[in-house]
Amino acid sequence: MAITSRVYLDNAATTPVHAEVIDEITSVMREYYGNPSSIYTEGQKSKELLERSRDIVASSINAEGREIFFTASGTESDNWAIKGAALRYFGQKMHIITSRIEHHAVLHTCESLAKLGYDITYLPVDEDGIVSPEALAAAIRPDTAIVSIMMANNEIGTIQPIKELASVCREKKVLFHTDAVQAAGSLPIDIIDLGVDMLSLSGHKFGAPKGIGALYIRKGVRINNFMDGGGQERNRRAGTENLPYIAGFAKAITISMADLQIKADKLTQLRNELIEKVMNTIPHTRLNGSYEHRLPGNANFSFEFIEGESLLLMLDHMGFACSSGSACTSGSLDPSHVLLSIGLPHEIAHGSLRVSIGTSLTSEIIDQFVVSLEQIVMRLRQMSPLYEDFIKNKTTPIIPCTKCYKEQIMKEV
Ligand code: PLP
């Protein structure tokens, strides 16, 4: 059943830009062309908008304006926080702690620091994808420069106990950074309550365009500058500010933080409906990640006996845009490091699907999606030699049949 219009179910990869944000950006482009570093009127007008935008972003996470630094992406914010802290203590503190399920913006940053001689500890996660504060406490050493643990995972949506993890670091006087790129716009963020030293944000995950991010650096935290050049961002991140996108970022964060709880409740209800319908319709299906500590808009499934890439292409053909993992890794044949870290075997990790919903989803669309998904999964299974072996009772499935659909399947094959 092909649907008549496209259904976008990949909001974790990126979100559509809000109409109000587009209006804001275009009006800033027209009216605020002055360089914020210029001392004449046009420049000062831009400077004033820059600082106003900074204050808006700061207040949305309970920070102060001077603690917000605009960057070009979530990736840049992660790089800056980790490299800036590590390189500040080069030769003295050569140990970094992170988790096995971080985004590549963090993992590859750590790998590049390892080449400079840093020792990296990758904390394991439990089967829901949660990092244990006790394991973190045990891993901290006198030479630990920084700990970086994400607030919410981009693939399986698991939300970490950031407050507890940050408190372990504070007690041991180690800097704590969190990548809140997926959390912002979905979860309330209060940096005082969380007790973090640094926090990364990316605009395109909550209705701003791609290519604008921010790093919160708690006042008093000393890290190296990331970009050398002019004196922008209080001498800490050089480069003429992208004012239209900064103003758009401030507008988008304001919109996404307004009625956050109402939106989160709606998303949670729709997501649970989707999970229930998928799990009840398609046998040998697994929900990956925590049911309880999960981003409101995230569902991540593994379907045994099939391959995620084919599933994605067929869903696309039927009008649905989903993902098999993070956008950065799709196209690669390696199974997701996140799914392997929560203990999935390779063959199950390969058959996974991430569905990240928005508030425009309805029960009717969920029904259409589940019908299409079931058809595709059945078609792919019928082409799978592994499935044939299972049907002929030669193998036992890895994912148990939650409801006994086997008789029904055998009739159909
Ligand atoms: N961190 C997480 C958890 C993400 O999901 C992403 C993007 O998918 C990033 C960092 C990178 O952000 P950006 O796309 O702004 O570079």
Short mmCIF file of N, CA and C in Angstrom, two decimals, residues 3 15-16 27 41 82 94 104 143 157 168 262 318-319 326 363:
data_model
loop_
_atom_site.label_atom_id
_atom_site.label_comp_id
_atom_site.label_asym_id
_atom_site.label_seq_id
_atom_site.Cartn_x
_atom_site.Cartn_y
_atom_site.Cartn_z
N ILE A 3 1.42 5.23 0.11
CA ILE A 3 0.61 6.35 0.59
C ILE A 3 0.75 7.52 -0.37
N THR A 15 15.42 18.00 11.59
CA THR A 15 14.01 18.39 11.64
C THR A 15 13.73 19.44 10.56
N PRO A 16 12.48 19.53 10.10
CA PRO A 16 12.16 20.61 9.17
C PRO A 16 12.34 21.96 9.89
N SER A 27 14.58 37.92 7.68
CA SER A 27 14.51 39.34 8.06
C SER A 27 15.86 39.79 8.64
N THR A 41 27.01 52.18 13.72
CA THR A 41 25.62 51.84 14.07
C THR A 41 25.17 50.48 13.54
N ILE A 82 35.80 18.55 24.18
CA ILE A 82 36.69 17.45 24.56
C ILE A 82 38.16 17.81 24.25
N MET A 94 46.26 12.91 30.98
CA MET A 94 46.23 12.31 29.63
C MET A 94 45.17 11.20 29.54
N HIS A 104 29.54 9.66 16.77
CA HIS A 104 30.91 9.70 16.24
C HIS A 104 31.60 11.06 16.45
N ASP A 143 44.66 11.31 36.67
CA ASP A 143 45.04 12.01 35.43
C ASP A 143 43.87 12.13 34.44
N GLY A 157 17.65 6.24 21.65
CA GLY A 157 16.88 7.20 22.44
C GLY A 157 17.06 7.12 23.95
N VAL A 168 29.17 12.58 40.24
CA VAL A 168 30.36 11.76 40.46
C VAL A 168 31.60 12.58 40.06
N ILE A 262 3.81 19.37 27.12
CA ILE A 262 2.61 18.99 26.36
C ILE A 262 3.04 18.22 25.10
N MET A 318 7.62 3.21 -0.40
CA MET A 318 6.20 3.30 -0.01
C MET A 318 5.85 4.66 0.60
N GLY A 319 6.84 5.56 0.68
CA GLY A 319 6.53 6.92 1.13
C GLY A 319 6.99 7.27 2.53
N SER A 326 22.32 6.18 12.76
CA SER A 326 22.54 7.61 12.60
C SER A 326 22.77 7.88 11.11
N SER A 363 -2.71 8.64 14.58
CA SER A 363 -2.97 7.19 14.70
C SER A 363 -3.20 6.57 13.32
#
